[in-house]
Short mmCIF file of C-alpha atoms in Angstrom, two decimals:
data_model
loop_
_atom_site.label_atom_id
_atom_site.label_comp_id
_atom_site.label_asym_id
_atom_site.label_seq_id
_atom_site.Cartn_x
_atom_site.Cartn_y
_atom_site.Cartn_z
CA UNK R 1 -13.90 1.57 27.91
CA UNK R 2 -17.52 3.09 27.36
CA UNK R 3 -20.51 2.31 29.63
CA UNK R 4 -22.93 -0.22 28.37
CA UNK R 5 -26.22 -1.73 28.90
CA UNK R 6 -27.20 -5.43 28.05
CA UNK R 7 -30.19 -5.49 25.92
CA UNK R 8 -32.82 -8.64 26.04
CA UNK R 9 -30.82 -10.84 23.66
CA UNK R 10 -27.47 -10.35 25.88
CA UNK R 11 -26.05 -7.87 23.40
CA UNK R 12 -24.10 -5.00 24.94
CA UNK R 13 -24.61 -1.55 23.86
CA UNK R 14 -21.99 0.95 24.53
CA UNK R 15 -22.42 4.89 25.24
CA UNK R 16 -20.09 6.73 22.85
CA UNK R 17 -19.69 10.54 22.56
CA UNK R 18 -18.10 11.62 19.09
CA UNK R 19 -17.71 14.87 17.79
CA UNK R 20 -18.93 15.04 14.29
CA UNK R 21 -18.35 18.41 12.22
CA UNK R 22 -17.98 20.23 15.40
CA UNK R 23 -21.18 19.00 17.22
CA UNK R 24 -20.99 16.57 19.94
CA UNK R 25 -23.26 13.08 19.66
CA UNK R 26 -23.63 10.72 22.48
CA UNK R 27 -25.28 7.47 21.22
CA UNK R 28 -25.90 3.89 22.25
CA UNK R 29 -23.94 1.40 19.74
CA UNK R 30 -23.08 -2.22 19.50
CA UNK R 31 -19.70 -3.31 19.30
CA UNK R 32 -19.93 -4.27 15.60
CA UNK R 33 -21.14 -0.67 14.62
CA UNK R 34 -18.98 0.65 11.84
CA UNK R 35 -18.14 4.40 11.67
CA UNK R 36 -19.84 4.92 8.30
CA UNK R 37 -23.14 3.06 9.49
CA UNK R 38 -23.15 5.26 12.56
CA UNK R 39 -22.87 8.47 10.56
CA UNK R 40 -25.50 7.28 8.03
CA UNK R 41 -27.74 5.40 9.98
CA UNK R 42 -27.57 6.68 13.42
CA UNK R 43 -26.96 10.22 12.79
CA UNK R 44 -28.28 10.64 9.38
CA UNK R 45 -25.48 12.31 8.04
CA UNK R 46 -25.66 10.67 4.84
CA UNK R 47 -23.03 12.62 2.82
CA UNK R 48 -20.45 9.97 3.40
CA UNK R 49 -21.02 7.32 0.95
CA UNK R 50 -20.64 3.45 0.93
CA UNK R 51 -19.35 1.38 -2.02
CA UNK R 52 -16.92 -1.23 -1.96
CA UNK R 53 -16.84 -1.32 1.79
CA UNK R 54 -13.47 -3.04 1.94
CA UNK R 55 -11.02 -0.09 1.74
CA UNK R 56 -10.45 -0.01 -1.98
CA UNK R 57 -12.76 2.66 -3.20
CA UNK R 58 -12.45 5.72 -0.76
CA UNK R 59 -16.16 6.71 -1.20
CA UNK R 60 -16.59 6.47 2.67
CA UNK R 61 -13.41 8.74 3.40
CA UNK R 62 -13.76 10.85 6.47
CA UNK R 63 -11.36 12.83 8.47
CA UNK R 64 -10.59 11.16 11.97
CA UNK R 65 -8.70 13.68 14.18
CA UNK R 66 -7.98 15.24 10.79
CA UNK R 67 -6.41 12.36 8.97
CA UNK R 68 -8.51 10.63 5.98
CA UNK R 69 -9.30 7.32 6.78
CA UNK R 70 -11.88 4.80 5.25
CA UNK R 71 -14.99 5.02 7.78
CA UNK R 72 -16.01 1.62 6.41
CA UNK R 73 -13.30 -0.14 8.38
CA UNK R 74 -13.38 1.74 11.65
CA UNK R 75 -15.37 0.41 14.61
CA UNK R 76 -17.59 3.10 16.13
CA UNK R 77 -16.24 2.15 19.63
CA UNK R 78 -12.82 3.12 18.61
CA UNK R 79 -13.75 6.66 17.74
CA UNK R 80 -15.38 7.13 21.28
CA UNK R 81 -14.00 10.61 22.38
CA UNK R 82 -12.49 11.51 19.13
CA UNK R 83 -13.28 14.01 16.11
CA UNK R 84 -14.94 13.25 12.81
CA UNK R 85 -15.14 15.54 9.79
CA UNK R 86 -17.39 14.62 6.85
CA UNK R 87 -18.12 16.25 3.73
CA UNK R 88 -20.89 18.10 5.62
CA UNK R 89 -18.44 19.75 7.85
CA UNK R 90 -16.64 21.39 4.88
CA UNK R 91 -18.83 24.38 4.21
CA UNK R 92 -19.05 27.05 7.01
CA UNK R 93 -21.88 29.61 7.47
CA UNK R 94 -23.17 28.41 4.17
CA UNK R 95 -20.00 29.16 2.49
CA UNK R 96 -18.41 26.59 0.46
CA UNK R 97 -14.92 25.37 1.05
CA UNK R 98 -12.51 26.48 -1.76
CA UNK R 99 -12.32 22.68 -2.94
CA UNK R 100 -16.07 22.60 -3.20
CA UNK R 101 -15.96 25.85 -5.22
CA UNK R 102 -13.17 24.53 -7.55
CA UNK R 103 -15.16 21.28 -8.18
CA UNK R 104 -18.26 23.11 -9.30
CA UNK R 105 -16.11 25.43 -11.38
CA UNK R 106 -14.11 22.62 -13.01
CA UNK R 107 -17.12 20.57 -13.10
CA UNK R 108 -15.14 17.90 -11.73
CA UNK R 109 -17.51 15.48 -10.43
CA UNK R 110 -19.63 13.34 -12.96
CA UNK R 111 -22.04 11.12 -11.46
CA UNK R 112 -20.74 12.45 -7.95
CA UNK R 113 -20.81 9.41 -5.98
CA UNK R 114 -17.12 9.50 -5.36
CA UNK R 115 -17.01 13.46 -4.85
CA UNK R 116 -17.49 13.51 -1.05
CA UNK R 117 -14.41 11.18 -0.59
CA UNK R 118 -12.34 12.77 -3.00
CA UNK R 119 -13.16 16.37 -1.14
CA UNK R 120 -12.18 14.71 1.96
CA UNK R 121 -8.84 13.30 0.75
CA UNK R 122 -8.25 16.67 -0.85
CA UNK R 123 -8.96 18.67 2.24
CA UNK R 124 -6.48 16.54 4.29
CA UNK R 125 -3.91 17.01 1.50
CA UNK R 126 -4.21 20.98 1.54
CA UNK R 127 -4.35 21.19 5.23
CA UNK R 128 -0.86 19.57 5.39
CA UNK R 129 0.61 20.61 2.21
CA UNK R 130 -0.94 23.81 1.00
CA UNK R 131 0.84 23.93 -2.29
CA UNK R 132 1.05 20.19 -3.68
CA UNK R 133 2.44 19.18 -6.83
CA UNK R 134 0.18 17.32 -9.46
CA UNK R 135 1.88 14.10 -8.42
CA UNK R 136 1.07 14.70 -4.81
CA UNK R 137 -2.30 15.57 -5.66
CA UNK R 138 -2.69 12.15 -7.55
CA UNK R 139 -1.07 10.39 -4.68
CA UNK R 140 -3.52 12.09 -2.39
CA UNK R 141 -6.36 10.91 -4.06
CA UNK R 142 -5.08 7.42 -5.16
CA UNK R 143 -7.18 5.90 -2.51
CA UNK R 144 -10.38 7.09 -4.27
CA UNK R 145 -11.84 5.39 -7.27
CA UNK R 146 -13.96 7.33 -9.58
CA UNK R 147 -15.98 4.77 -12.04
CA UNK R 148 -16.68 7.76 -14.40
CA UNK R 149 -12.87 7.63 -14.62
CA UNK R 150 -13.08 11.53 -14.31
CA UNK R 151 -9.62 12.28 -12.53
CA UNK R 152 -8.07 14.86 -14.76
CA UNK R 153 -10.74 17.45 -13.58
CA UNK R 154 -10.51 16.47 -10.26
CA UNK R 155 -6.85 17.02 -10.30
CA UNK R 156 -7.17 20.37 -11.98
CA UNK R 157 -9.90 21.43 -9.53
CA UNK R 158 -7.70 20.52 -6.63
CA UNK R 159 -4.67 22.38 -7.71
CA UNK R 160 -6.60 25.33 -8.47
CA UNK R 161 -8.16 25.24 -5.08
CA UNK R 162 -4.57 25.06 -3.87
CA UNK R 163 -3.41 28.22 -5.98
CA UNK R 164 -6.72 30.08 -4.89
CA UNK R 165 -6.51 29.64 -1.14
CA UNK H 1 -22.26 -4.53 4.89
CA UNK H 2 -22.48 -5.09 8.28
CA UNK H 3 -20.46 -7.16 10.91
CA UNK H 4 -21.77 -10.06 12.80
CA UNK H 5 -22.22 -9.41 16.58
CA UNK H 6 -19.05 -10.06 18.64
CA UNK H 7 -18.02 -9.16 22.36
CA UNK H 8 -15.49 -6.25 22.35
CA UNK H 9 -12.72 -5.60 24.73
CA UNK H 10 -10.39 -2.54 24.93
CA UNK H 11 -7.75 -3.53 27.30
CA UNK H 12 -5.52 -1.02 29.02
CA UNK H 13 -2.38 -2.87 28.54
CA UNK H 14 -0.57 -5.50 26.38
CA UNK H 15 -0.64 -7.72 29.36
CA UNK H 16 -4.25 -7.37 29.79
CA UNK H 17 -4.63 -8.02 26.02
CA UNK H 18 -2.72 -11.18 26.28
CA UNK H 19 -4.78 -12.24 29.18
CA UNK H 20 -8.03 -11.93 27.25
CA UNK H 21 -6.49 -13.61 24.15
CA UNK H 22 -5.55 -16.43 26.41
CA UNK H 23 -8.94 -16.68 28.24
CA UNK H 24 -10.70 -16.82 24.70
CA UNK H 25 -8.20 -18.74 22.58
CA UNK H 26 -9.44 -19.44 18.89
CA UNK H 27 -12.58 -17.56 19.63
CA UNK H 28 -10.82 -14.35 20.14
CA UNK H 29 -9.13 -11.87 17.59
CA UNK H 30 -6.85 -8.76 18.34
CA UNK H 31 -7.35 -5.95 15.98
CA UNK H 32 -5.21 -2.82 15.67
CA UNK H 33 -6.16 -0.75 12.57
CA UNK H 34 -8.78 -3.32 11.49
CA UNK H 35 -8.01 -2.90 7.80
CA UNK H 36 -7.47 -6.78 7.62
CA UNK H 37 -9.62 -8.28 10.24
CA UNK H 38 -12.82 -6.40 9.79
CA UNK H 39 -12.77 -6.86 5.88
CA UNK H 40 -12.13 -10.59 6.50
CA UNK H 41 -14.96 -10.41 8.57
CA UNK H 42 -17.25 -8.82 6.22
CA UNK H 43 -16.02 -11.36 3.77
CA UNK H 44 -16.99 -14.20 6.03
CA UNK H 45 -13.57 -15.56 6.22
CA UNK H 46 -13.26 -14.79 9.70
CA UNK H 47 -15.92 -14.75 12.53
CA UNK H 48 -14.18 -14.20 15.92
CA UNK H 49 -16.90 -14.09 18.86
CA UNK H 50 -14.40 -11.86 20.75
CA UNK H 51 -12.45 -8.82 19.42
CA UNK H 52 -9.55 -7.46 21.56
CA UNK H 53 -8.83 -3.80 20.32
CA UNK H 54 -5.17 -2.89 20.72
CA UNK H 55 -5.02 0.13 18.42
CA UNK H 56 -5.10 2.63 21.10
CA UNK H 57 -2.37 1.14 23.29
CA UNK H 58 -0.22 3.77 23.76
CA UNK H 59 2.89 1.52 24.64
CA UNK H 60 2.78 0.03 20.94
CA UNK H 61 2.78 3.79 19.47
CA UNK H 62 6.59 4.63 19.76
CA UNK H 63 9.33 5.04 17.25
CA UNK H 64 12.56 5.86 18.90
CA UNK H 65 16.06 5.41 18.83
CA UNK H 66 17.78 3.56 21.69
CA UNK H 67 21.68 3.84 21.65
CA UNK H 68 23.15 0.69 21.95
CA UNK H 69 19.92 -1.26 20.88
CA UNK H 70 18.74 0.47 17.68
CA UNK H 71 15.56 1.87 16.37
CA UNK H 72 12.35 0.71 18.16
CA UNK H 73 9.16 0.63 16.17
CA UNK H 74 6.28 -0.24 18.36
CA UNK H 75 3.93 -2.39 16.59
CA UNK H 76 0.91 -0.30 16.82
CA UNK H 77 2.17 2.66 14.72
CA UNK H 78 0.44 3.22 11.36
CA UNK H 79 2.31 2.97 8.22
CA UNK H 80 1.89 6.71 7.74
CA UNK H 81 3.55 7.16 11.18
CA UNK H 82 6.36 5.04 9.83
CA UNK H 83 6.60 6.88 6.77
CA UNK H 84 6.46 10.33 8.56
CA UNK H 85 8.73 9.37 11.34
CA UNK H 86 11.91 11.59 11.52
CA UNK H 87 13.69 8.94 13.25
CA UNK H 88 13.36 6.58 10.53
CA UNK H 89 13.60 9.21 7.77
CA UNK H 90 17.03 9.97 9.22
CA UNK H 91 18.39 6.41 10.29
CA UNK H 92 16.44 4.20 7.79
CA UNK H 93 14.86 6.03 4.85
CA UNK H 94 14.42 2.80 2.84
CA UNK H 95 11.75 1.80 5.83
CA UNK H 96 9.93 5.15 5.64
CA UNK H 97 9.89 4.57 1.85
CA UNK H 98 8.58 1.20 1.94
CA UNK H 99 5.72 2.08 4.11
CA UNK H 100 4.48 4.63 1.88
CA UNK H 101 4.42 1.96 -0.99
CA UNK H 102 1.72 0.21 1.01
CA UNK H 103 -1.91 0.58 -0.28
CA UNK H 104 -3.21 4.05 -0.24
CA UNK H 105 -3.35 7.28 2.11
CA UNK H 106 -6.61 6.39 3.89
CA UNK H 107 -5.35 2.76 4.66
CA UNK H 108 -2.18 3.89 5.56
CA UNK H 109 -3.56 5.98 8.25
CA UNK H 110 -5.22 2.77 9.73
CA UNK H 111 -3.27 -0.15 9.27
CA UNK H 112 -0.45 -0.81 11.55
CA UNK H 113 2.86 -2.40 11.06
CA UNK H 114 2.11 -4.97 13.75
CA UNK H 115 -1.00 -6.03 11.88
CA UNK H 116 1.01 -5.77 8.37
CA UNK H 117 3.60 -8.39 9.92
CA UNK H 118 1.03 -10.58 12.05
CA UNK H 119 -1.30 -10.79 9.11
CA UNK H 120 1.70 -12.53 7.38
CA UNK H 121 0.38 -11.88 3.75
CA UNK H 122 3.01 -13.18 1.38
CA UNK H 123 3.00 -10.04 -0.70
CA UNK H 124 3.21 -7.62 2.09
CA UNK H 125 5.39 -4.60 1.80
CA UNK H 126 7.15 -4.16 5.42
CA UNK H 127 8.86 -7.75 5.88
CA UNK H 128 11.12 -7.58 3.26
CA UNK H 129 12.88 -4.46 4.03
CA UNK H 130 12.67 -5.25 7.89
CA UNK H 131 14.33 -8.49 7.22
CA UNK H 132 17.10 -6.91 5.07
CA UNK H 133 18.03 -4.86 8.04
CA UNK H 134 18.18 -7.88 10.70
CA UNK H 135 15.28 -6.61 12.53
CA UNK H 136 13.75 -8.59 15.50
CA UNK H 137 10.51 -8.76 16.64
CA UNK H 138 9.45 -8.76 20.49
CA UNK H 139 6.56 -11.17 21.04
CA UNK H 140 4.61 -10.82 24.32
CA UNK H 141 2.29 -13.56 25.60
CA UNK H 142 0.27 -14.52 28.80
CA UNK H 143 3.24 -16.53 29.98
CA UNK H 144 6.23 -14.39 29.10
CA UNK H 145 8.07 -12.75 26.23
CA UNK H 146 10.48 -13.91 23.59
CA UNK H 147 12.44 -12.28 20.66
CA UNK H 148 12.79 -13.71 17.30
CA UNK H 149 14.43 -12.56 14.16
CA UNK H 150 11.67 -11.34 12.13
CA UNK H 151 12.26 -13.99 9.17
CA UNK H 152 11.57 -16.62 11.79
CA UNK H 153 7.92 -15.02 12.66
CA UNK H 154 6.36 -16.16 9.51
CA UNK H 155 5.10 -19.89 9.04
CA UNK H 156 3.19 -19.80 5.84
CA UNK H 157 0.77 -17.71 3.98
CA UNK H 158 -1.36 -15.93 6.47
CA UNK H 159 0.28 -17.73 9.28
CA UNK H 160 3.11 -17.02 11.89
CA UNK H 161 4.60 -18.91 14.74
CA UNK H 162 2.56 -16.67 17.29
CA UNK H 163 0.53 -18.46 19.80
CA UNK H 164 -3.13 -17.52 20.31
CA UNK H 165 -2.12 -15.36 23.60
CA UNK H 166 0.90 -13.77 21.87
CA UNK H 167 1.27 -10.11 20.22
CA UNK H 168 4.10 -8.47 18.69
CA UNK H 169 4.96 -5.56 20.66
CA UNK H 170 7.87 -3.96 18.95
CA UNK H 171 10.43 -4.41 16.14
CA UNK H 172 14.03 -3.40 16.60
CA UNK H 173 16.33 -2.43 13.75
CA UNK H 174 19.64 -3.07 15.41
CA UNK H 175 22.54 -0.86 14.64
CA UNK H 176 24.30 -2.25 12.00
CA UNK H 177 27.16 -1.98 9.46
CA UNK H 178 25.06 -1.68 6.23
CA UNK H 179 25.69 1.30 4.09
CA UNK H 180 22.78 1.21 1.92
CA UNK H 181 19.40 -0.44 1.60
CA UNK H 182 16.13 -0.16 -0.53
CA UNK H 183 12.93 -1.84 -1.07
CA UNK H 184 11.57 -2.01 -4.55
CA UNK H 185 8.11 -3.07 -5.29
CA UNK H 186 6.61 -3.96 -8.69
CA UNK H 187 2.81 -3.80 -8.85
CA UNK H 188 0.17 -3.57 -11.69
CA UNK H 189 -0.47 0.06 -10.74
CA UNK H 190 1.11 3.11 -9.46
CA UNK H 191 -0.68 3.01 -6.13
CA UNK H 192 -2.98 0.61 -4.16
CA UNK H 193 -1.44 -2.48 -5.79
CA UNK H 194 -0.30 -5.64 -3.99
CA UNK H 195 3.10 -6.52 -4.95
CA UNK H 196 3.64 -9.13 -7.89
CA UNK H 197 7.34 -8.82 -6.61
CA UNK H 198 8.83 -7.04 -3.92
CA UNK H 199 12.73 -7.14 -3.24
CA UNK H 200 14.69 -5.61 -0.41
CA UNK H 201 18.36 -5.26 -0.50
CA UNK H 202 20.98 -4.10 2.14
CA UNK H 203 24.63 -3.66 1.55
CA UNK H 204 27.79 -3.04 3.51
CA UNK H 205 30.08 -1.41 1.01
CA UNK H 206 33.83 -0.67 1.68
CA UNK H 207 35.94 0.85 -0.99
CA UNK H 208 33.43 -0.28 -3.76
CA UNK H 209 33.80 -4.03 -2.44
CA UNK H 210 30.56 -5.52 -1.16
CA UNK H 211 31.51 -6.84 2.21
CA UNK H 212 27.93 -8.17 3.15
CA UNK H 213 24.59 -8.21 1.75
CA UNK H 214 21.01 -9.26 2.29
CA UNK H 215 18.34 -9.73 -0.40
CA UNK H 216 14.89 -10.48 0.70
CA UNK H 217 12.15 -11.47 -1.54
CA UNK H 218 8.35 -10.78 -1.22
CA UNK H 219 5.42 -12.15 -3.01
CA UNK H 220 7.15 -15.05 -4.48
CA UNK H 221 7.07 -17.60 -1.89
CA UNK H 222 4.78 -18.67 0.96
CA UNK H 223 6.81 -16.18 3.36
CA UNK H 224 9.27 -13.62 2.52
CA UNK H 225 12.57 -15.57 1.77
CA UNK H 226 16.20 -14.47 1.61
CA UNK H 227 17.94 -15.34 -1.50
CA UNK H 228 21.17 -16.53 0.37
CA UNK H 229 22.93 -18.07 -2.33
CA UNK H 230 22.85 -14.72 -4.11
CA UNK H 231 24.07 -13.02 -1.12
CA UNK H 232 27.04 -15.09 -0.57
CA UNK H 233 27.92 -14.77 -4.17
CA UNK H 234 27.85 -11.07 -3.57
CA UNK H 235 30.45 -10.99 -0.78
CA UNK H 236 33.93 -9.84 -1.32
CA UNK H 237 33.13 -8.94 -5.02
CA UNK H 238 33.50 -5.39 -6.58
CA UNK H 239 30.05 -3.55 -6.87
CA UNK H 240 28.81 -3.25 -10.40
CA UNK H 241 26.10 -3.58 -12.76
CA UNK H 242 27.26 -7.21 -14.18
CA UNK H 243 27.75 -8.51 -10.50
CA UNK H 244 24.33 -7.17 -9.71
CA UNK H 245 22.87 -8.75 -12.87
CA UNK H 246 24.41 -12.01 -11.89
CA UNK H 247 23.07 -11.90 -8.21
CA UNK H 248 19.53 -11.37 -9.71
CA UNK H 249 19.92 -14.60 -11.93
CA UNK H 250 21.00 -16.52 -8.98
CA UNK H 251 18.02 -14.88 -6.68
CA UNK H 252 15.65 -15.61 -9.46
CA UNK H 253 16.47 -19.26 -8.98
CA UNK H 254 15.94 -19.29 -5.09
CA UNK H 255 12.10 -18.52 -5.23
CA UNK H 256 9.19 -20.47 -5.60
CA UNK H 257 6.41 -18.09 -6.84
CA UNK H 258 2.86 -19.18 -7.63
CA UNK H 259 0.78 -18.26 -10.67
CA UNK H 260 -2.18 -16.14 -9.52
CA UNK H 261 -4.58 -13.54 -10.94
CA UNK H 262 -1.69 -10.70 -10.78
CA UNK H 263 1.20 -12.65 -12.56
CA UNK H 264 2.46 -16.08 -13.70
CA UNK H 265 5.00 -18.02 -11.64
CA UNK H 266 7.60 -17.44 -14.73
CA UNK H 267 6.89 -13.79 -14.86
CA UNK H 268 7.44 -13.41 -11.21
CA UNK H 269 10.92 -15.43 -11.38
CA UNK H 270 12.08 -12.99 -14.11
CA UNK H 271 11.00 -9.92 -12.23
CA UNK H 272 12.75 -11.11 -9.29
CA UNK H 273 15.81 -11.23 -11.68
CA UNK H 274 15.18 -7.60 -12.73
CA UNK H 275 14.32 -6.26 -9.37
CA UNK H 276 17.05 -7.90 -7.52
CA UNK H 277 19.49 -6.32 -9.88
CA UNK H 278 17.84 -2.84 -9.68
CA UNK H 279 17.59 -2.63 -5.75
CA UNK H 280 21.12 -3.80 -5.40
CA UNK H 281 22.29 -0.94 -7.75
CA UNK H 282 20.22 1.36 -5.72
CA UNK H 283 21.44 0.16 -2.28
CA UNK H 284 24.79 0.22 -3.27
CA UNK H 285 24.79 3.76 -4.91
CA UNK H 286 22.30 5.73 -2.90
CA UNK H 287 24.32 6.36 0.08
CA UNK H 288 21.84 5.72 2.86
CA UNK H 289 20.21 2.93 4.47
#
């Protein structure tokens, strides 16, 4: 269990060290801190979006130790010592990930709010299954809702990314 | 949405977790994946003052075959770990496939099988197939441990027979004589839907004759129920579409569904008829459990 200090109201604040997109951050958090809020508010890494906040929409999808999870349902304390990748971690050396390139090429995002989550779900898929079928792509992003209902271009872009990598 | 303040404990063992749950009683809640408890807290349906995190207890994270005992599934494994388990894919593909039908990928990476069972939602996908395979649950509490058939763990919607200080630590699917099993879920979408009806069936076939069968119905009663009249009807009968159809009609009369936002009681009853028939057919013909 992480070290903690008790504030003047008797609330404990725990010291956690979490690797986000390759950088280690050490912060004090309360037990009720959720990973999505930790990323957005404590670290100011706001690419990860909040929408339903109950595990239905997938807007807050991040990779936790390489696996896609809804960061709105993860306690920050349970991530102490672990590794998180957000949408900001996809590009390296100012070069976009192939999935991001294909999202642009296919004009896949419409309003774009679901795009960070879908990018992370797609990234997780292609890391484990570099050449998925269309059904596997649809299944991989089934936990991500797009209110513009623009799923077709996302599926095409992800399939194209798989073919191009 | 933010969570209210609570005290958090991260015990190193099941025993320590049980002691904490005993100490704090109804003020405490154990969480593993958090996909149920944290959401209920956000909706203000639950307000525990103490949370005992058991999600990282390595002793709950195994899936293994123990000769003479059966397949042991730790309660802390996630649905995706159940789905991807080589042991389960080889021995009980139906369990692996049932885990895959739950929610979506992101949730399956968090939610644990112990949580799915302990939460006791009538429409849960794991109970029917596990009950159909005669699974037992090992329950550990501050004062000792006990083992129950999984079907006896459920007490009502969102209710189990577990005491405040008790946790399910593992499920055991005993070596059995079933030759085929399956779980069929009927939801209103291809993914992320709760079951309108979930039917698990397991059969023991011998030369085309049904020696034994289990039919377990989910989402159509306060707890997952066995269609025992339909099971008895099948014993000794030759496998075939007509026999399975008749078993479906009998099973349909054995459930007590409610009408809700997803389906009416009448519709659910009729879908039990259809899916019992299909599940039996699949279990009898697929050639694996």
